[in-house]
Short mmCIF file of C-alpha atoms in Angstrom, two decimals:
data_model
loop_
_atom_site.label_atom_id
_atom_site.label_comp_id
_atom_site.label_asym_id
_atom_site.label_seq_id
_atom_site.Cartn_x
_atom_site.Cartn_y
_atom_site.Cartn_z
CA MET K 1 45.14 91.26 128.80
CA SER K 2 41.54 90.02 129.04
CA VAL K 3 40.86 88.26 126.09
CA VAL K 4 37.99 89.20 122.67
CA GLY K 5 34.63 88.11 124.07
CA ASP K 6 35.94 86.87 127.21
CA LEU K 7 34.03 90.52 129.05
CA HIS K 8 30.90 88.89 130.28
CA LEU K 9 32.87 85.55 131.54
CA HIS K 10 36.02 88.06 133.82
CA TYR K 11 33.08 89.45 135.60
CA VAL K 12 30.97 86.29 135.99
CA GLN K 13 34.08 84.71 137.71
CA ALA K 14 34.76 87.86 140.15
CA CYS K 15 31.24 88.38 141.00
CA GLN K 16 32.27 84.56 141.96
CA ASN K 17 35.25 85.60 143.63
CA LEU K 18 34.73 89.06 145.97
CA SER K 19 30.82 87.08 146.89
CA GLN K 20 29.46 89.94 145.35
CA PRO K 21 25.76 89.46 143.50
CA GLU K 22 26.41 89.86 139.76
CA ASN K 23 24.53 93.47 138.07
CA PRO K 24 21.81 92.69 135.49
CA PHE K 25 22.23 95.16 133.73
CA ILE K 26 25.95 95.57 133.67
CA ALA K 27 26.15 91.73 132.45
CA ARG K 28 23.69 92.57 129.96
CA VAL K 29 25.84 95.14 128.64
CA LEU K 30 28.89 93.19 128.47
CA GLN K 31 27.28 90.44 127.03
CA GLU K 32 26.48 93.08 124.14
CA ALA K 33 30.41 94.78 123.77
CA ASP K 34 31.45 90.44 123.90
CA LYS K 35 29.76 90.21 120.17
CA LYS K 36 31.19 93.34 118.61
CA ASP K 37 33.38 92.81 115.86
CA GLU K 38 35.74 96.59 116.74
CA ILE K 39 36.20 95.44 119.87
CA SER K 40 40.29 94.59 119.36
CA THR K 41 40.63 97.17 116.09
CA LYS K 42 39.38 100.93 117.61
CA GLY K 43 37.71 99.74 121.10
CA ILE K 44 34.98 99.73 123.06
CA THR K 45 32.83 102.20 125.60
CA LEU K 46 30.91 100.24 128.08
CA LYS K 47 27.29 102.29 128.13
CA LEU K 48 26.14 102.02 131.28
CA ALA K 49 24.06 105.00 131.93
CA GLY K 50 21.22 104.51 134.40
CA ASN K 51 18.61 106.44 132.37
CA ASN K 52 17.23 105.79 129.24
CA HIS K 53 16.05 102.58 128.92
CA LEU K 54 12.25 101.70 128.51
CA VAL K 55 12.88 99.01 130.76
CA PRO K 56 14.33 100.21 134.45
CA VAL K 57 17.59 98.88 135.20
CA PRO K 58 19.43 98.22 138.40
CA ARG K 59 21.60 101.33 138.76
CA VAL K 60 25.23 100.85 139.12
CA THR K 61 26.63 101.27 142.76
CA ASP K 62 29.62 101.40 144.58
CA ASP K 63 30.01 97.23 145.00
CA ASP K 64 28.98 96.35 141.77
CA LEU K 65 31.79 99.34 140.62
CA ALA K 66 35.07 97.61 142.74
CA VAL K 67 33.80 94.09 140.54
CA LEU K 68 33.78 96.50 137.30
CA VAL K 69 36.91 97.68 137.28
CA SER K 70 38.73 94.63 137.83
CA VAL K 71 37.85 92.82 134.86
CA LEU K 72 38.58 95.81 133.31
CA GLY K 73 42.33 96.70 134.36
CA GLN K 74 42.76 93.72 132.29
CA ALA K 75 41.04 95.06 128.73
CA ALA K 76 42.78 97.52 126.92
CA PHE K 77 40.47 97.85 124.57
CA VAL K 78 37.58 99.38 126.98
CA THR K 79 37.95 102.84 125.94
CA GLY K 80 35.35 104.61 127.04
CA LEU K 81 32.85 104.66 130.08
CA ASP K 82 29.58 106.00 130.23
CA LEU K 83 28.69 105.80 134.13
CA ALA K 84 25.78 108.54 134.40
CA TYR K 85 22.67 108.75 136.85
CA ASN K 86 23.74 105.93 138.52
CA LEU K 87 24.48 105.51 142.62
CA LEU K 88 28.33 106.10 143.42
CA THR K 89 29.18 107.46 145.91
CA ASP K 90 32.70 109.95 147.17
CA VAL K 91 33.75 105.19 147.50
CA GLY K 92 33.42 104.42 144.09
CA ALA K 93 35.10 107.69 143.32
CA LYS K 94 38.29 106.39 145.36
CA THR K 95 37.60 103.29 143.26
CA MET K 96 37.57 105.04 140.75
CA ALA K 97 40.43 107.21 140.81
CA ILE K 98 42.71 104.51 142.43
CA PHE K 99 41.81 102.61 138.54
CA LEU K 100 42.97 105.74 136.70
CA GLN K 101 45.73 105.75 138.35
CA GLU K 102 46.92 102.25 137.20
CA ASN K 103 45.00 102.32 133.60
CA SER K 104 46.20 104.13 130.54
CA THR K 105 44.25 103.25 128.40
CA LEU K 106 40.81 105.16 129.21
CA GLN K 107 40.10 107.89 126.94
CA TYR K 108 36.27 109.32 128.10
CA LEU K 109 34.95 108.99 131.25
CA ASN K 110 31.51 109.56 132.45
CA LEU K 111 30.38 109.92 136.23
CA MET K 112 27.30 112.87 135.74
CA PHE K 113 24.51 112.87 138.11
CA ASN K 114 26.18 110.48 140.13
CA ASP K 115 26.03 111.53 144.11
CA ILE K 116 30.22 112.64 144.24
CA GLY K 117 30.18 114.80 146.49
CA THR K 118 34.03 116.61 147.70
CA SER K 119 36.23 114.05 149.03
CA GLY K 120 35.37 112.28 145.95
CA ALA K 121 36.21 115.24 143.23
CA GLU K 122 39.88 115.46 145.71
CA LEU K 123 40.56 111.99 145.08
CA ILE K 124 39.14 111.81 141.14
CA ALA K 125 41.21 114.76 140.76
CA GLY K 126 44.26 114.00 141.91
CA ALA K 127 44.82 110.51 140.36
CA LEU K 128 44.59 112.33 136.69
CA HIS K 129 47.50 114.43 137.84
CA SER K 130 50.16 110.55 136.76
CA ASN K 131 47.16 110.00 134.32
CA GLN K 132 47.99 110.24 131.57
CA SER K 133 45.36 108.38 129.07
CA LEU K 134 42.24 110.38 129.48
CA VAL K 135 40.78 113.00 127.15
CA HIS K 136 37.05 113.58 128.68
CA LEU K 137 35.65 114.28 131.82
CA ARG K 138 32.16 114.85 133.24
CA MET K 139 31.58 115.26 136.14
CA THR K 140 28.00 117.63 135.79
CA GLY K 141 26.11 117.49 138.52
CA ASN K 142 27.88 115.80 141.20
CA ARG K 143 27.88 118.31 143.88
CA ILE K 144 31.20 118.96 144.51
CA GLY K 145 30.88 121.93 146.13
CA ASN K 146 33.59 124.53 145.09
CA GLN K 147 36.43 122.75 147.40
CA GLY K 148 35.64 120.05 144.76
CA GLY K 149 36.01 122.18 142.13
CA MET K 150 39.47 123.70 143.89
CA PHE K 151 41.08 120.36 143.28
CA PHE K 152 40.26 120.20 139.33
CA ALA K 153 41.51 123.69 138.63
CA SER K 154 44.64 122.72 140.59
CA MET K 155 44.84 119.29 138.47
CA LEU K 156 44.69 121.46 135.55
CA LYS K 157 48.29 123.05 136.06
CA ILE K 158 49.25 119.75 136.47
CA ASN K 159 47.42 117.67 133.46
CA SER K 160 48.96 117.44 129.79
CA SER K 161 46.48 114.96 128.48
CA LEU K 162 42.67 115.57 129.34
CA LYS K 163 41.11 117.99 125.97
CA LYS K 164 37.58 117.91 127.57
CA LEU K 165 36.49 119.16 131.18
CA ASP K 166 32.70 119.29 132.04
CA LEU K 167 32.21 120.27 135.49
CA GLY K 168 28.40 122.03 134.49
CA ASP K 169 26.16 122.23 137.44
CA CYS K 170 28.60 121.35 140.30
CA ASP K 171 27.55 123.92 142.81
CA VAL K 172 30.97 125.28 142.94
CA GLY K 173 31.73 128.97 143.84
CA LEU K 174 34.08 132.12 143.05
CA ARG K 175 36.92 130.50 144.61
CA CYS K 176 37.00 127.86 142.08
CA LEU K 177 36.05 130.07 139.03
CA ILE K 178 39.07 131.83 139.76
CA ALA K 179 41.45 129.60 140.20
CA THR K 180 40.26 128.04 137.15
CA ALA K 181 40.46 131.13 135.21
CA ILE K 182 44.31 130.78 135.72
CA ALA K 183 45.20 127.54 135.74
CA LEU K 184 44.26 128.10 132.01
CA THR K 185 45.94 130.55 131.25
CA GLN K 186 48.94 128.18 131.65
CA ASN K 187 46.75 124.44 130.26
CA LYS K 188 47.78 124.61 126.63
CA SER K 189 45.77 120.78 126.22
CA LEU K 190 42.91 121.09 127.28
CA LYS K 191 40.13 122.32 124.85
CA ALA K 192 36.77 122.77 126.65
CA ILE K 193 34.98 123.70 129.31
CA ASN K 194 32.05 123.75 130.87
CA LEU K 195 30.79 125.87 134.00
CA ASN K 196 27.09 126.88 133.81
CA ARG K 197 25.81 126.91 136.89
CA PRO K 198 27.85 128.22 139.79
CA LEU K 199 26.85 129.89 143.03
CA LEU K 200 27.47 133.34 143.09
CA SER K 201 26.64 135.25 145.57
CA SER K 202 28.20 137.85 144.24
CA GLN K 203 27.00 140.74 141.97
CA GLN K 204 30.20 141.84 140.06
CA GLU K 205 30.98 139.55 138.74
CA GLU K 206 34.66 138.88 139.57
CA THR K 207 34.39 135.84 138.20
CA THR K 208 33.76 137.40 134.62
CA VAL K 209 36.25 139.09 134.93
CA HIS K 210 39.26 136.94 135.28
CA ILE K 211 37.53 134.67 133.49
CA ALA K 212 38.56 137.54 130.33
CA ARG K 213 41.91 137.72 131.30
CA MET K 214 42.23 134.58 130.89
CA LEU K 215 40.68 134.24 127.22
CA ARG K 216 43.91 137.26 126.39
CA ASN K 217 45.76 134.77 127.20
CA ASN K 218 45.21 131.20 126.23
CA SER K 219 45.71 130.31 122.92
CA SER K 220 44.07 126.16 123.23
CA LEU K 221 40.64 126.36 124.16
CA VAL K 222 38.02 126.53 121.28
CA GLU K 223 34.40 125.83 123.19
CA LEU K 224 33.49 127.71 127.10
CA HIS K 225 29.95 127.44 128.85
CA LEU K 226 29.21 130.47 130.67
CA GLY K 227 25.72 129.83 131.38
CA LYS K 228 23.81 130.66 134.68
CA HIS K 229 26.73 133.11 135.70
CA GLU K 230 24.42 135.91 136.63
CA MET K 231 27.02 138.00 133.44
CA LYS K 232 25.21 141.08 132.74
CA ASN K 233 26.74 143.46 129.63
CA PHE K 234 29.15 143.95 131.92
CA GLY K 235 30.71 141.30 131.66
CA VAL K 236 29.22 140.82 127.97
CA GLU K 237 31.61 143.61 127.26
CA ARG K 238 34.94 141.96 129.44
CA LEU K 239 33.96 139.28 127.12
CA CYS K 240 34.14 140.28 123.78
CA ASP K 241 37.24 142.89 124.58
CA ALA K 242 39.26 139.84 125.15
CA LEU K 243 38.01 138.15 122.04
CA TYR K 244 39.61 140.17 120.51
CA GLU K 245 43.08 139.50 121.28
CA ASN K 246 41.89 135.34 120.79
CA SER K 247 41.93 133.28 117.65
CA THR K 248 41.17 130.02 119.12
CA LEU K 249 37.54 130.38 120.42
CA ARG K 250 34.91 128.88 118.52
CA TYR K 251 31.93 127.97 120.58
CA LEU K 252 30.65 130.22 123.48
CA ASP K 253 27.45 129.82 125.95
CA LEU K 254 26.12 132.54 127.17
CA SER K 255 22.90 130.90 127.55
CA CYS K 256 20.63 131.89 130.66
CA ASN K 257 22.53 135.05 132.11
CA ASN K 258 20.90 138.33 132.24
CA ILE K 259 22.39 140.06 129.17
CA ILE K 260 20.38 142.62 127.39
CA CYS K 261 20.25 144.59 123.93
CA ASP K 262 23.33 146.51 124.67
CA GLY K 263 25.31 143.21 125.61
CA ALA K 264 24.01 142.09 121.92
CA LYS K 265 25.43 145.18 120.51
CA PHE K 266 28.68 144.22 122.15
CA LEU K 267 28.57 140.59 121.22
CA GLY K 268 26.98 142.58 117.02
CA GLU K 269 30.47 144.43 117.39
CA LEU K 270 33.21 141.78 118.44
CA LEU K 271 31.63 138.99 115.31
CA ARG K 272 32.12 142.40 112.86
CA LYS K 273 35.55 142.03 113.66
CA ASN K 274 36.25 138.15 114.49
CA GLN K 275 36.98 135.59 112.83
CA THR K 276 36.88 132.27 114.63
CA LEU K 277 33.96 132.08 116.25
CA GLU K 278 31.84 129.00 114.65
CA ILE K 279 28.75 128.85 117.96
CA LEU K 280 26.80 131.28 120.06
CA ASP K 281 24.48 130.83 122.66
CA LEU K 282 22.39 132.89 123.42
CA ASP K 283 18.81 131.27 124.96
CA ALA K 284 17.00 132.43 128.50
CA ASN K 285 18.46 135.99 127.79
CA ARG K 286 17.03 139.34 126.57
CA ILE K 287 18.18 140.78 123.49
CA GLU K 288 15.02 141.64 121.99
CA ASP K 289 14.16 143.46 118.47
CA VAL K 290 17.57 145.97 119.28
CA GLY K 291 19.27 143.48 120.14
CA ALA K 292 18.39 141.10 117.04
CA ILE K 293 18.73 144.18 114.86
CA TYR K 294 22.87 144.25 115.39
CA LEU K 295 23.16 140.50 116.20
CA SER K 296 21.48 140.80 112.25
CA GLU K 297 22.88 143.55 111.25
CA ALA K 298 26.76 142.03 111.97
CA LEU K 299 25.84 138.49 110.28
CA ALA K 300 24.27 139.96 106.90
CA THR K 301 27.14 142.41 106.52
CA ARG K 302 30.88 141.40 108.14
CA ASN K 303 31.23 138.60 109.54
CA ARG K 304 31.30 135.09 107.75
CA THR K 305 32.64 132.82 110.09
CA LEU K 306 29.56 132.04 112.71
CA LYS K 307 27.08 128.58 111.22
CA ALA K 308 25.42 128.61 114.53
CA LEU K 309 23.11 130.77 116.24
CA SER K 310 20.83 129.96 119.58
CA ILE K 311 18.45 132.54 120.99
CA VAL K 312 15.66 130.84 121.79
CA ASN K 313 13.98 132.49 124.66
CA ASN K 314 14.76 136.43 124.45
CA ASN K 315 11.05 138.20 123.99
CA ILE K 316 11.99 138.87 120.40
CA THR K 317 8.84 139.87 117.98
CA GLY K 318 9.05 139.50 114.06
CA LYS K 319 10.69 142.20 113.50
CA GLY K 320 13.61 141.21 115.38
CA LEU K 321 13.32 137.56 114.13
CA VAL K 322 12.61 138.40 110.09
CA ALA K 323 16.14 141.29 110.60
CA LEU K 324 17.63 137.60 110.96
CA ALA K 325 15.96 135.57 108.77
CA GLN K 326 16.45 139.16 105.91
CA ALA K 327 20.00 138.40 107.38
CA MET K 328 20.76 134.72 106.09
CA HIS K 329 19.85 135.06 102.41
CA SER K 330 22.61 137.28 102.50
CA ASN K 331 25.17 135.18 104.55
CA MET K 332 25.33 131.17 103.07
CA THR K 333 28.16 130.36 106.17
CA LEU K 334 25.15 130.42 109.91
CA SER K 335 23.27 126.72 108.74
CA HIS K 336 22.16 126.75 111.88
CA ILE K 337 20.41 128.63 113.68
CA TYR K 338 17.23 128.32 117.48
CA ILE K 339 14.32 130.53 117.50
CA TRP K 340 11.45 129.22 119.11
CA GLY K 341 10.47 131.22 122.67
CA ASN K 342 9.69 133.80 121.41
CA LYS K 343 6.86 136.48 119.47
CA LEU K 344 6.39 134.47 116.07
CA ASP K 345 3.89 136.73 114.34
CA ARG K 346 3.26 136.11 111.28
CA SER K 347 5.61 137.87 110.16
CA THR K 348 8.32 135.08 111.35
CA CYS K 349 6.57 132.52 110.44
CA ALA K 350 6.53 133.42 106.90
CA ALA K 351 10.04 134.33 106.67
CA PHE K 352 11.38 131.28 108.15
CA SER K 353 8.93 128.93 106.36
CA GLU K 354 10.68 130.90 103.02
CA LEU K 355 14.05 129.58 104.66
CA LEU K 356 13.34 126.33 104.86
CA ALA K 357 11.06 126.01 101.27
CA VAL K 358 14.10 127.23 99.67
CA GLU K 359 16.22 125.00 101.34
CA ARG K 360 18.67 128.06 102.84
CA LEU K 361 17.48 126.08 105.98
CA GLN K 362 17.80 122.37 106.49
CA PRO K 363 14.82 121.27 108.77
CA ASP K 364 17.53 119.68 111.15
CA CYS K 365 19.81 123.32 111.95
CA THR K 366 16.47 125.03 113.56
CA ASP K 367 13.87 124.27 115.42
CA VAL K 368 10.84 125.10 114.25
CA ALA K 369 9.23 123.87 111.22
CA PRO K 370 6.31 125.41 109.66
CA TYR K 371 2.83 123.96 108.97
CA LYS K 372 -0.70 125.28 107.72
CA VAL K 373 -3.76 125.83 109.69
CA ASP K 374 -6.78 127.20 107.62
CA GLY K 375 -5.29 128.99 104.96
CA GLU K 376 -2.37 130.62 107.05
CA ILE K 377 1.68 129.15 107.98
CA LEU K 378 1.92 128.86 111.83
CA LEU K 379 5.30 127.45 113.31
CA ALA K 380 5.94 124.89 115.55
CA GLU K 381 8.35 122.92 118.03
CA LEU K 382 11.25 121.22 116.65
CA SER K 383 13.31 119.14 120.03
CA HIS K 384 16.26 120.51 118.31
CA GLY K 385 18.44 122.85 119.83
CA LEU K 386 22.64 123.67 120.86
CA ALA K 387 22.32 121.93 124.36
CA LYS K 388 20.21 118.80 122.67
CA HIS K 389 22.26 116.27 123.93
CA ARG K 390 23.53 117.65 127.29
CA TYR K 391 22.55 116.10 129.60
CA TRP K 392 20.96 113.03 127.36
CA SER K 393 22.84 111.47 124.93
CA PRO K 394 20.07 108.46 122.73
CA ARG K 395 20.98 104.64 123.07
CA CYS K 396 22.51 104.75 119.02
CA ALA K 397 24.59 107.49 117.36
CA ALA K 398 21.70 109.73 116.97
CA VAL K 399 23.75 112.67 115.92
CA ALA K 400 27.05 113.34 114.34
CA PRO K 401 30.57 114.27 115.79
CA GLY K 402 30.50 118.28 115.05
CA ALA K 403 26.65 117.73 114.50
CA ALA K 404 26.42 122.21 116.12
CA ASN K 405 23.55 120.39 118.58
CA ALA K 406 25.90 118.84 119.42
CA SER K 407 27.21 119.77 123.35
CA LEU K 408 30.62 119.09 123.87
CA GLU K 409 30.28 117.83 120.38
CA ILE K 410 32.22 120.17 118.85
CA VAL K 411 36.17 119.39 119.09
CA PRO K 412 37.49 117.10 117.00
CA VAL K 413 39.41 115.42 119.90
CA SER K 414 38.01 111.55 119.43
CA GLU K 415 34.06 109.91 118.30
CA TYR K 416 33.89 110.96 122.50
#
């Protein structure tokens, strides 16, 4: 095991031994890590993401990764590794797969938006057949394709330690989604999965039927992302029928689908009876006023478990938005609501301004803020929302663990 405070020194030596030039970005991060007091007590996460820097950094390459893992192999106190938005390919994936097979301390691995393909996915998924330490894996934005997704589906039948898996924007297809749904009827450990934006050629919603069947039997999944599935009212009805029998799911993401008011009616009926669901994301659908009223009636009279609702960009006018605002006066459980992108008329501005004025709604729990022009109250947009930190995360701790506006943060698995 590395001596605490020696990461940078070991990195310099490894670069010399492997005749690899030092990456100044990696060197700086390791120097900062050496100074941390908690390094020997609770472990650290090395934040090597290639984006979100005021000054451009040399992004991590496959060769850089080979040197880095030779150092981390002796550093058991490094429990998290953020390599998002870098230049890693299938070669780097092979390096990481070998590391995962040999390493027993890494709990968090973020590989989102690199250039890993199908063969890299096969290697990483294969490593997780035996790895028992990794808790959270993000593959978001790597074009692993349907076959790459199938390797992860097979892994879920074997692995019993992974708690969170993000395969959003990975170009997976019909076969992968069905295989994943089948695997999750057997898997008892996974708590959160992101399956956003698959590539589907069929309009028959076969995947939704299989996912609904899985939800009837799965008793461990807490968070499910099904954005951009081209889901219609038929699919929503199948999911709602399954969720009457499910008592664990707390976060349901149905954003960017084709859900209209009839689908919102099914969801409203579900909310009257469901005692588990806490976060519902309906962004970028078209539920309109009728759908918003269905939801508001359920929230005002029966539901006392939903904590966050997002209805951004749903073609809702003042009639539906005011109904939801009024529901919040009688429902004290609903604490987060996001409404931007709808038709915010005077009645809407007045209703949400009042919620904020009487502190029924906190400023950081919504995406609008009131202001006045010539005595008239208007609403401005705030950069809040359920997906605020889905594709990027600030270098500082900007959101509290479990905050409703931080995607994949609701599951209390670890600090990651």
